[in-house]
Coordinates of C-alpha atoms in Angstrom, one line a residue:
Chain A
M1 CA -13.2 -9.7 -77.5
R2 CA -11.0 -9.0 -80.5
K3 CA -11.0 -5.3 -80.8
K4 CA -9.5 -3.5 -83.6
N5 CA -8.8 0.2 -83.8
K6 CA -7.2 1.7 -86.9
N7 CA -5.2 4.1 -84.7
I8 CA -3.9 1.3 -82.5
F9 CA -1.8 -1.4 -84.1
V10 CA -2.3 -4.2 -81.6
T11 CA -5.4 -6.0 -80.1
D12 CA -6.0 -6.8 -76.4
R13 CA -5.4 -10.4 -77.1
E14 CA -2.1 -9.8 -78.9
L15 CA -1.0 -7.6 -76.1
Q16 CA -1.9 -10.2 -73.6
N17 CA 0.1 -12.8 -75.6
L18 CA 3.0 -10.4 -75.9
L19 CA 3.0 -10.0 -72.1
T20 CA 2.8 -13.8 -71.5
Q21 CA 5.7 -14.3 -73.9
A22 CA 7.7 -11.6 -72.2
G23 CA 7.1 -13.3 -68.9
N24 CA 8.7 -16.4 -70.2
T25 CA 12.1 -14.6 -70.9
P26 CA 14.9 -14.5 -68.3
E27 CA 14.8 -10.7 -68.4
F28 CA 11.4 -10.8 -66.7
G29 CA 12.4 -13.5 -64.2
S30 CA 11.3 -16.7 -65.8
D31 CA 14.5 -18.6 -64.8
F32 CA 14.3 -18.3 -61.0
S33 CA 15.8 -21.6 -59.9
G34 CA 19.5 -20.5 -59.5
I35 CA 18.5 -17.0 -58.4
E36 CA 16.2 -18.3 -55.7
E37 CA 19.0 -20.2 -54.0
R38 CA 21.6 -17.5 -54.3
A39 CA 19.2 -14.8 -53.0
W40 CA 18.2 -17.0 -50.1
T41 CA 21.9 -17.6 -49.2
N42 CA 22.4 -13.8 -49.1
V43 CA 19.3 -13.4 -46.9
L44 CA 20.6 -16.1 -44.5
Q45 CA 24.0 -14.4 -44.3
S46 CA 22.5 -11.1 -43.7
I47 CA 20.3 -12.3 -40.8
G48 CA 23.3 -14.1 -39.3
K49 CA 22.4 -17.7 -40.2
S50 CA 24.4 -20.2 -42.2
D51 CA 22.0 -22.9 -43.0
I52 CA 18.7 -24.2 -41.8
E53 CA 17.2 -27.7 -41.5
A54 CA 14.6 -28.7 -44.0
Q55 CA 12.8 -30.6 -41.3
P56 CA 8.9 -30.3 -41.6
F57 CA 6.9 -28.9 -38.8
G58 CA 5.6 -31.4 -36.2
V59 CA 2.3 -31.7 -34.4
R60 CA 3.7 -29.9 -31.4
E61 CA 4.4 -26.8 -33.4
Y62 CA 0.9 -26.8 -34.9
M63 CA -0.7 -27.4 -31.5
G64 CA 1.4 -24.5 -30.0
Y65 CA 0.0 -22.3 -32.8
I66 CA -3.6 -23.3 -32.2
F67 CA -3.2 -22.8 -28.5
S68 CA -1.7 -19.4 -28.9
E69 CA -4.4 -18.3 -31.3
S70 CA -7.2 -19.6 -29.2
S71 CA -5.8 -18.0 -26.0
Q72 CA -5.5 -14.7 -28.0
L73 CA -9.2 -15.1 -28.9
V74 CA -10.2 -15.6 -25.2
L75 CA -7.5 -13.4 -23.6
R76 CA -8.1 -10.3 -25.7
P77 CA -11.8 -9.8 -24.9
L78 CA -11.0 -10.8 -21.3
M79 CA -8.3 -8.2 -21.1
V80 CA -10.6 -5.5 -22.6
S81 CA -13.3 -6.4 -20.1
V82 CA -10.9 -6.3 -17.2
F83 CA -9.6 -2.9 -18.4
A84 CA -13.1 -1.5 -18.8
L85 CA -14.1 -2.8 -15.4
S86 CA -11.0 -1.4 -13.8
L87 CA -11.7 2.0 -15.4
M88 CA -15.3 1.9 -14.1
F89 CA -14.3 0.9 -10.6
G90 CA -11.2 3.0 -10.6
G91 CA -13.3 6.0 -11.5
W92 CA -15.8 5.2 -8.8
I93 CA -13.1 4.6 -6.2
A94 CA -11.4 7.9 -7.2
S95 CA -14.8 9.7 -6.7
V96 CA -15.4 8.0 -3.4
N97 CA -11.9 8.9 -2.2
A98 CA -12.3 12.5 -3.3
S99 CA -15.6 12.7 -1.6
I100 CA -14.3 11.6 1.8
D101 CA -13.2 15.1 2.8
S102 CA -16.3 16.8 1.3
L103 CA -18.6 18.9 3.5
P104 CA -22.3 19.5 3.4
G105 CA -23.0 21.8 0.4
D106 CA -20.1 20.4 -1.6
V107 CA -20.7 18.7 -5.0
L108 CA -19.2 15.4 -3.9
Y109 CA -21.1 15.3 -0.6
S110 CA -24.0 13.3 -2.1
V111 CA -21.4 10.7 -3.3
K112 CA -20.2 10.4 0.3
L113 CA -23.7 9.9 1.6
A114 CA -24.5 7.4 -1.2
T115 CA -21.4 5.4 -0.4
E116 CA -22.3 5.3 3.3
K117 CA -25.9 4.1 2.4
M118 CA -24.4 1.4 0.2
Q119 CA -22.1 0.2 3.0
I120 CA -25.1 0.0 5.4
Q121 CA -27.0 -2.0 2.8
F122 CA -24.3 -4.7 2.7
A123 CA -23.5 -4.8 6.4
S124 CA -24.6 -7.3 9.1
S125 CA -26.5 -6.1 12.2
Q126 CA -23.3 -5.7 14.3
Q127 CA -21.5 -4.0 11.4
R128 CA -24.5 -1.7 10.8
A129 CA -24.3 -0.4 14.4
K130 CA -20.6 0.2 14.1
L131 CA -21.1 1.9 10.7
H132 CA -23.8 4.2 12.1
T133 CA -21.6 5.3 15.0
E134 CA -18.7 5.7 12.5
F135 CA -20.9 7.9 10.3
A136 CA -22.1 9.8 13.3
T137 CA -18.4 10.6 14.1
R138 CA -18.0 11.8 10.5
R139 CA -21.1 14.1 10.8
L140 CA -19.6 15.6 14.0
Q141 CA -16.3 16.1 12.3
E142 CA -18.1 17.9 9.5
V143 CA -19.8 20.1 12.1
T144 CA -16.4 21.0 13.5
D145 CA -15.0 21.7 10.0
L146 CA -18.1 23.7 9.1
S147 CA -17.8 25.8 12.3
V148 CA -14.3 26.9 11.5
S149 CA -15.1 27.5 7.8
D150 CA -16.0 30.9 6.3
R151 CA -19.1 29.6 4.4
P152 CA -22.0 32.0 4.3
D153 CA -24.5 29.3 5.1
K154 CA -22.5 27.5 7.7
E155 CA -25.0 27.9 10.6
E156 CA -27.8 26.3 8.6
Q157 CA -25.5 23.6 7.4
V158 CA -24.3 22.9 11.0
T159 CA -27.9 22.6 12.2
A160 CA -28.7 20.2 9.4
T161 CA -25.6 18.1 10.0
V162 CA -26.3 17.9 13.7
Q163 CA -29.7 16.6 12.8
K164 CA -28.0 13.9 10.6
F165 CA -25.6 13.1 13.4
Q166 CA -28.6 12.5 15.7
E167 CA -30.3 10.3 13.1
E168 CA -27.1 8.2 12.8
L169 CA -26.7 7.8 16.5
Q170 CA -30.4 6.9 16.9
Q171 CA -30.1 4.3 14.2
A172 CA -27.1 2.8 16.0
R173 CA -29.2 2.7 19.2
T174 CA -32.1 1.1 17.3
E175 CA -29.7 -1.6 16.1
L176 CA -28.6 -2.1 19.8
A177 CA -32.2 -2.2 21.0
T178 CA -33.2 -4.8 18.3
A179 CA -30.2 -7.0 19.2
R180 CA -31.2 -6.7 22.8
Q181 CA -34.8 -7.6 22.1
D182 CA -33.8 -10.6 20.0
K183 CA -31.3 -11.6 22.7
S184 CA -28.7 -11.7 20.0
T185 CA -25.2 -13.0 21.0
D186 CA -23.8 -9.8 19.3
V187 CA -25.4 -7.5 21.8
V188 CA -22.3 -7.0 23.9
A189 CA -20.1 -6.5 20.8
I190 CA -22.6 -3.9 19.5
A191 CA -22.8 -2.1 22.8
S192 CA -19.0 -2.1 23.2
A193 CA -18.6 -0.7 19.7
I194 CA -21.1 2.1 20.4
D195 CA -19.5 2.7 23.8
I196 CA -16.0 3.2 22.3
K197 CA -17.4 5.6 19.7
N198 CA -19.3 7.5 22.5
D199 CA -16.1 8.5 24.2
Q200 CA -14.7 9.8 20.9
L201 CA -18.0 11.6 20.2
K202 CA -17.8 13.3 23.6
S203 CA -14.3 14.7 23.1
L204 CA -15.3 15.9 19.6
L205 CA -18.4 17.6 21.0
D206 CA -16.2 19.4 23.6
Q207 CA -14.1 20.7 20.7
T208 CA -17.1 21.7 18.7
S209 CA -18.7 23.4 21.6
E210 CA -15.8 25.7 22.0
I211 CA -15.7 26.8 18.3
S212 CA -19.4 26.8 17.4
S213 CA -21.2 30.1 17.0
V214 CA -23.9 31.3 19.5
T215 CA -26.6 30.2 17.1
N216 CA -25.3 26.7 16.9
K217 CA -24.7 26.2 20.7
E218 CA -28.2 24.8 21.0
D219 CA -27.5 22.3 18.2
V220 CA -24.3 21.2 20.0
E221 CA -26.2 20.8 23.3
R222 CA -28.8 18.6 21.5
A223 CA -25.9 16.5 20.2
K224 CA -24.5 16.1 23.7
T225 CA -27.9 15.0 25.0
E226 CA -28.1 12.4 22.3
V227 CA -24.6 11.1 23.2
R228 CA -25.6 10.9 26.9
E229 CA -28.7 9.0 26.0
S230 CA -26.7 6.6 23.9
E231 CA -24.2 6.2 26.8
A232 CA -27.1 5.4 29.2
Q233 CA -28.5 2.8 26.8
V234 CA -25.2 1.2 26.3
L235 CA -24.6 1.0 30.0
D236 CA -28.0 -0.4 30.7
T237 CA -27.5 -3.0 28.0
L238 CA -24.1 -4.0 29.4
V239 CA -25.4 -4.2 33.0
E240 CA -28.5 -6.2 31.9
N241 CA -26.3 -8.6 30.0
H242 CA -24.1 -9.0 33.0
E243 CA -27.1 -9.7 35.2
T244 CA -28.4 -12.4 32.9
T245 CA -25.1 -14.0 31.9
P246 CA -22.4 -13.0 34.4
E247 CA -19.2 -13.7 32.5
P248 CA -15.8 -12.7 33.9
R249 CA -15.1 -10.7 30.8
N250 CA -18.3 -8.7 31.1
T251 CA -17.6 -8.1 34.8
E252 CA -14.1 -6.8 34.0
N253 CA -15.5 -4.5 31.3
L254 CA -18.1 -3.1 33.7
Q255 CA -15.5 -2.6 36.4
L256 CA -13.3 -0.8 34.0
K257 CA -16.2 1.4 32.9
F258 CA -17.1 2.2 36.5
Q259 CA -13.5 3.2 37.2
T260 CA -13.4 5.5 34.2
M261 CA -16.7 7.2 35.2
Y262 CA -15.6 7.4 38.9
R263 CA -12.3 9.1 38.0
D264 CA -14.1 11.5 35.7
L265 CA -16.6 12.5 38.4
V266 CA -13.9 12.9 41.1
K267 CA -12.0 15.1 38.7
R268 CA -15.0 17.2 37.8
S269 CA -15.9 17.6 41.5
A270 CA -12.4 18.8 42.3
L271 CA -12.5 21.2 39.4
N272 CA -15.8 22.6 40.5
R273 CA -14.3 23.2 44.0
G274 CA -11.5 25.2 42.4
R275 CA -13.9 27.3 40.4
L276 CA -16.0 28.0 43.5
E277 CA -12.9 29.3 45.3
V278 CA -11.9 31.6 42.5
I279 CA -15.4 33.0 42.2
T280 CA -15.7 33.5 46.0
T281 CA -12.3 35.3 46.1
K282 CA -13.2 37.6 43.2
I283 CA -16.6 38.4 44.7
T284 CA -15.0 39.3 48.1
E285 CA -12.6 41.6 46.3
A286 CA -15.3 43.2 44.2
S287 CA -17.5 43.8 47.3
K288 CA -14.6 45.6 49.0
I289 CA -14.0 47.8 46.0
L290 CA -17.5 48.5 44.9
G291 CA -19.1 48.5 48.4
I292 CA -21.8 46.2 47.1
E293 CA -22.9 43.2 49.1
E294 CA -23.9 40.2 47.0
K295 CA -25.6 38.2 49.7
E296 CA -27.8 36.3 47.3
L297 CA -24.9 35.2 45.2
E298 CA -22.9 34.2 48.2
A299 CA -25.8 32.1 49.4
T300 CA -25.9 30.4 46.0
L301 CA -22.2 29.7 46.1
Q302 CA -22.5 28.2 49.5
D303 CA -25.3 25.9 48.3
L304 CA -23.2 24.8 45.3
R305 CA -20.2 24.3 47.6
T306 CA -22.2 22.1 49.9
R307 CA -23.7 20.0 47.1
N308 CA -20.4 19.6 45.4
S309 CA -18.8 18.3 48.6
S310 CA -21.6 15.9 49.3
Y311 CA -20.6 13.7 46.4
D312 CA -17.5 12.5 48.0
K313 CA -19.7 10.3 50.2
D314 CA -21.9 9.3 47.3
L315 CA -18.9 8.3 45.3
A316 CA -17.6 6.2 48.1
D317 CA -21.0 4.5 48.4
A318 CA -21.0 3.7 44.8
Q319 CA -17.6 2.1 45.0
N320 CA -18.8 0.0 48.0
L321 CA -21.9 -1.1 46.1
L322 CA -19.8 -2.2 43.2
A323 CA -17.5 -4.2 45.5
A324 CA -20.6 -5.9 46.8
G325 CA -21.7 -6.8 43.2
G326 CA -24.4 -4.2 42.9
F327 CA -23.5 -3.0 39.4
R328 CA -26.8 -1.5 38.5
T329 CA -27.2 0.5 41.7
S330 CA -23.6 1.7 41.7
F331 CA -23.9 2.9 38.1
E332 CA -27.3 4.5 38.8
K333 CA -25.6 6.4 41.7
L334 CA -22.8 7.5 39.3
Q335 CA -25.3 8.7 36.8
S336 CA -27.2 10.6 39.4
I337 CA -24.0 12.3 40.6
D338 CA -23.1 13.0 36.9
N339 CA -26.5 14.8 36.4
D340 CA -26.0 16.8 39.6
L341 CA -22.5 17.8 38.7
R342 CA -23.6 18.9 35.3
Q343 CA -26.2 21.2 37.0
I344 CA -23.5 22.6 39.3
E345 CA -21.2 23.1 36.2
E346 CA -24.0 25.0 34.4
A347 CA -24.7 27.2 37.4
L348 CA -21.0 27.9 37.8
A349 CA -20.7 28.8 34.1
D350 CA -23.6 31.2 34.4
I351 CA -22.1 32.9 37.5
E352 CA -18.7 33.2 35.7
I353 CA -20.4 34.7 32.6
S354 CA -22.4 37.2 34.7
L355 CA -19.2 38.2 36.6
T356 CA -17.2 38.7 33.5
S357 CA -19.9 40.8 31.9
P358 CA -19.6 44.6 32.5
V359 CA -21.7 45.9 35.3
L360 CA -23.6 49.1 34.6
L361 CA -23.2 51.8 37.2
P362 CA -24.5 55.5 37.3
K363 CA -22.0 58.0 36.0
D364 CA -21.9 59.9 39.3
Y365 CA -21.1 56.7 41.2
E366 CA -18.0 57.0 43.4
P367 CA -16.5 53.8 45.0
P368 CA -15.8 54.0 48.7
G369 CA -12.2 55.0 49.8
G370 CA -11.2 57.0 46.7
G371 CA -12.1 54.3 44.2
E372 CA -9.6 51.6 43.2
S373 CA -11.6 49.6 40.7
T374 CA -10.2 46.6 38.9
E375 CA -11.3 47.6 35.5
V376 CA -13.3 50.8 35.0
E377 CA -13.8 52.2 31.5
E378 CA -15.1 55.6 30.7
K379 CA -17.7 55.6 28.0
E380 CA -19.3 58.4 26.0
S381 CA -22.6 57.6 27.6
D382 CA -23.6 58.5 31.1
I383 CA -22.8 55.2 32.7
K384 CA -19.6 53.4 33.8
Q385 CA -18.8 49.7 32.9
V386 CA -17.1 47.7 35.6
S387 CA -15.9 44.1 35.4
V388 CA -15.2 41.9 38.4
F389 CA -12.8 39.5 36.7
Chain B
M1 CA -5.7 -22.6 -46.5
Q2 CA -2.7 -20.7 -47.8
K3 CA -3.6 -17.8 -45.5
T4 CA -3.7 -20.2 -42.5
R5 CA -0.3 -21.6 -43.4
E6 CA 1.0 -18.2 -43.8
Q7 CA -0.3 -17.1 -40.3
F8 CA 1.3 -20.2 -38.8
Y9 CA 4.7 -19.3 -40.3
L10 CA 4.2 -15.7 -39.1
H11 CA 3.4 -17.0 -35.6
R12 CA 6.6 -19.2 -35.6
I13 CA 8.7 -16.2 -36.7
R14 CA 7.2 -13.9 -34.2
A15 CA 7.3 -16.3 -31.3
F16 CA 10.5 -18.2 -31.9
K17 CA 12.4 -16.4 -34.7
D18 CA 12.0 -19.6 -36.7
E19 CA 14.1 -19.5 -39.9
R20 CA 12.4 -22.6 -41.2
A21 CA 9.1 -20.8 -41.3
F22 CA 10.7 -17.8 -43.0
A23 CA 12.1 -20.2 -45.6
R24 CA 8.6 -21.4 -46.4
L25 CA 7.4 -17.8 -46.7
Y26 CA 10.3 -17.1 -49.0
E27 CA 9.4 -20.0 -51.2
M28 CA 5.8 -18.8 -51.4
H29 CA 6.5 -15.2 -52.3
A30 CA 10.0 -14.8 -53.7
K31 CA 9.3 -15.5 -57.3
S32 CA 6.4 -13.0 -57.6
V33 CA 8.6 -10.4 -56.0
Y34 CA 11.5 -11.2 -58.3
R35 CA 9.2 -10.8 -61.3
I36 CA 8.1 -7.4 -60.2
L37 CA 11.7 -6.4 -59.4
C38 CA 12.8 -7.5 -62.9
V39 CA 10.4 -5.1 -64.4
R40 CA 11.3 -2.2 -62.1
L41 CA 15.1 -2.7 -62.1
P42 CA 17.6 -2.4 -65.0
T43 CA 19.1 -5.9 -64.9
P44 CA 18.2 -9.4 -63.4
Q45 CA 21.3 -9.1 -61.2
D46 CA 19.9 -5.9 -59.7
A47 CA 16.6 -7.6 -59.1
E48 CA 18.4 -10.5 -57.4
D49 CA 20.2 -8.1 -55.0
V50 CA 17.1 -6.1 -54.2
L51 CA 15.2 -9.4 -53.7
S52 CA 17.7 -10.3 -50.9
I53 CA 17.4 -6.9 -49.4
T54 CA 13.6 -7.1 -49.5
F55 CA 13.6 -10.4 -47.6
V56 CA 16.2 -9.3 -45.0
R57 CA 14.0 -6.3 -44.2
L58 CA 10.9 -8.5 -44.1
W59 CA 12.6 -10.8 -41.6
D60 CA 13.5 -7.9 -39.4
Y61 CA 10.0 -6.6 -39.5
L62 CA 8.3 -9.9 -38.9
C63 CA 10.4 -10.5 -35.8
R64 CA 9.2 -7.3 -34.3
A65 CA 5.6 -7.0 -35.7
S66 CA 2.8 -7.9 -33.3
S67 CA 0.6 -9.1 -36.2
V68 CA 0.5 -9.1 -40.0
N69 CA -2.8 -9.5 -41.7
H70 CA -1.8 -9.5 -45.3
L71 CA 1.6 -10.7 -46.1
P72 CA 1.7 -10.2 -50.0
A73 CA 0.8 -6.5 -49.6
L74 CA 3.5 -6.1 -47.0
V75 CA 6.2 -7.9 -49.2
N76 CA 5.2 -5.6 -52.1
T77 CA 5.5 -2.5 -50.0
I78 CA 8.9 -3.5 -48.7
A79 CA 10.0 -4.4 -52.3
R80 CA 8.8 -1.0 -53.5
A81 CA 10.8 0.8 -50.8
A82 CA 13.9 -1.3 -51.6
V83 CA 13.6 -0.3 -55.3
A84 CA 13.3 3.4 -54.3
D85 CA 16.4 3.0 -52.2
F86 CA 18.2 1.3 -55.1
Y87 CA 17.6 4.3 -57.4
R88 CA 18.3 6.8 -54.6
Q89 CA 21.6 5.3 -53.6
A90 CA 22.9 4.9 -57.2
G91 CA 21.5 8.2 -58.3
R92 CA 20.0 6.4 -61.2
K93 CA 16.9 7.1 -63.1
T94 CA 14.1 4.5 -63.7
V95 CA 14.7 2.1 -66.5
N96 CA 13.4 3.0 -70.0
A97 CA 13.5 1.3 -73.4
T98 CA 16.6 3.0 -74.8
D99 CA 18.7 2.3 -71.7
Q100 CA 19.5 -1.2 -72.8
S101 CA 19.2 -1.1 -76.6
G102 CA 20.3 2.4 -77.2
E103 CA 18.3 2.6 -80.3
Q104 CA 14.7 3.2 -81.4
L105 CA 12.8 -0.1 -81.6
P106 CA 10.4 -1.3 -84.4
L107 CA 6.7 -0.6 -83.9
L108 CA 3.9 -3.0 -84.1
S109 CA 1.9 -3.3 -87.3
D110 CA -1.7 -4.3 -87.7
S111 CA -1.3 -6.7 -90.7
G112 CA -1.9 -10.2 -89.5
R113 CA 1.2 -12.2 -90.3
E114 CA 3.5 -9.3 -90.3
A115 CA 2.2 -8.4 -86.9
K116 CA 3.0 -11.8 -85.4
Q117 CA 6.5 -11.6 -86.7
T118 CA 6.9 -8.1 -85.2
E119 CA 5.5 -9.3 -81.9
A120 CA 8.2 -12.0 -81.8
K121 CA 10.9 -9.5 -82.5
I122 CA 9.7 -6.8 -80.3
D123 CA 12.2 -5.5 -77.9
L124 CA 11.5 -6.5 -74.3
A125 CA 12.9 -3.2 -73.2
I126 CA 9.9 -1.4 -74.7
V127 CA 7.6 -3.7 -72.7
K128 CA 9.6 -2.9 -69.6
Q129 CA 9.5 0.8 -70.3
F130 CA 5.7 0.8 -70.8
L131 CA 5.1 -1.3 -67.8
N132 CA 7.1 1.1 -65.7
T133 CA 4.8 4.0 -66.8
L134 CA 1.8 2.3 -65.3
P135 CA 0.8 2.9 -61.7
D136 CA 2.1 0.3 -59.1
E137 CA -1.2 -1.5 -58.8
M138 CA -1.8 -1.9 -62.5
R139 CA 1.8 -3.1 -63.1
T140 CA 1.7 -5.6 -60.3
A141 CA -1.7 -6.9 -61.6
L142 CA -0.3 -7.4 -65.1
I143 CA 2.9 -9.1 -63.9
L144 CA 1.0 -11.5 -61.6
R145 CA -1.7 -12.2 -64.3
Y146 CA 0.4 -12.6 -67.4
F147 CA 4.0 -13.2 -66.2
E148 CA 3.1 -15.5 -63.3
G149 CA 0.0 -16.9 -64.9
K150 CA -2.1 -16.4 -61.7
S151 CA -5.9 -16.4 -61.8
V152 CA -7.9 -13.2 -61.4
A153 CA -8.9 -14.5 -57.9
Q154 CA -5.3 -15.0 -56.9
V155 CA -4.3 -11.5 -58.2
A156 CA -7.3 -10.0 -56.3
N157 CA -6.1 -11.7 -53.1
V158 CA -2.6 -10.3 -53.5
L159 CA -3.9 -6.8 -54.2
E160 CA -6.6 -7.1 -51.4
K161 CA -9.3 -6.2 -53.9
S162 CA -12.5 -7.9 -55.1
E163 CA -12.3 -10.0 -58.3
S164 CA -14.5 -7.6 -60.2
T165 CA -12.4 -4.7 -59.3
T166 CA -9.3 -6.6 -60.2
R167 CA -10.8 -7.5 -63.6
V168 CA -11.6 -3.9 -64.3
L169 CA -8.0 -2.9 -63.2
L170 CA -6.5 -5.5 -65.6
H171 CA -8.7 -4.3 -68.4
R172 CA -7.7 -0.7 -67.8
A173 CA -4.0 -1.6 -67.5
I174 CA -4.1 -3.4 -70.9
K175 CA -5.9 -0.4 -72.5
R176 CA -3.4 2.0 -71.1
L177 CA -0.5 -0.1 -72.4
R178 CA -2.1 -0.3 -75.8
L179 CA -2.5 3.5 -75.9
Q180 CA 1.2 3.9 -74.9
L181 CA 2.2 1.7 -77.8
A182 CA 0.0 3.7 -80.1
K183 CA 1.6 6.9 -79.0
K184 CA 5.0 5.4 -79.6
E185 CA 3.9 4.9 -83.2

């Protein structure tokens, strides 16, 4: 290793020795004993300490260190895992929350449906029935929202969503039928849950009916029929349950339900009476003005009036039957009245629509007595349009 | 083992601001730092002052730091910054051979006996001057290896390098020092 170069006057070894010797001189810090202590005193003063104990570290201190290190080893990966999981679930929850208000056709709508399917998968029979009715309510709310939106494809979307609504309600009914067949103890709870939702669905359908387009009227009517069938099934289940196991609570529930239905029918009958009176008055006025006798219409109105009045007695009968304990018969009577009243309501609605539509008359038509028409509009064509209302 | 002990002391300082643990760390590293400072600074007194400053700053840092993986490297970095501050504050220039002696020093000769005598007489200021022309890593490696008498493995540990890399570094440092001396001639 002894290298010699004529241009360089020292070998590697000599240089190494030179450095070692230099290291042994105080200029290069060989004498550190006094300096060490002085520098340390300065350090202590600077950090605000005067003196420290020279006591060695005990087992407790070492154990504390081992515990701290091992907990770090476990805690750190644990914290990372928790953080990663919270990010995953947080992201999922955020997406689900964001999808709650989505409508058919939206990007997040599939997330909403997937979440609902997942909820159904993990639910019990009773919860499933509740969830299906809850999701049916959501579908109906979507129908309402779609109806007032300005989407170009809203009519198709409404039809598809009503279809989904029907499916949800049918699944709820299937759950109820299964529970009934299995004679499950949850049958009353399931029926009650669906019953509560049915009321909500009916009021939502009334709203939707008002705002839906002509094209979607049929869809809404289908939905109404579905709800009525659901109501009938629930009622039948509750009555049957009462017949097999007559418990005071069930009796009370049925009585309450009867009263609600009864009041609704009385109210509807009274409303029909009022509508009939208005129509009759208007027709009489129009006959005087136009000189047209609407005998056929008057006969129809008379028939409707008679039918509408006949329910007073039927309603009283139903009440008496209930008092005697005949739940099934009394409810059947109410349902029959409900169907009849619906027919009357539909007939009245048709008459009202026909009366509010313009009547086409020849241009040369002159009303008797100088012609005091309620609303007569001159058109460019050779006919006059007249409206009774 | 030394590293584990070091980590234990660091934990004590971090968790409890334990001065006893800091005293142990001082005992372990102060001498090496002082050696380096002696080379970098004009007088041993300056080295002593900067040594205190270095360890005060180290204490402050360790009390706040969440973790320190390699303490020797940290101490060297703080010491280097303290030296820079020393020269900046005083408006001084780095030390050179003539600062202390004020005259040109005798050169090394290649004739055996004469060379040995010359070696003995050589002015330490020249060694200091030449050492200060080397890069930090080379200078630290030489100080630890020849002044402190540490093994190559220990030097490698302080520099956070492999043994072979450290060996090459030391060889190059010696070679460069030799060339400096030759130029001086």
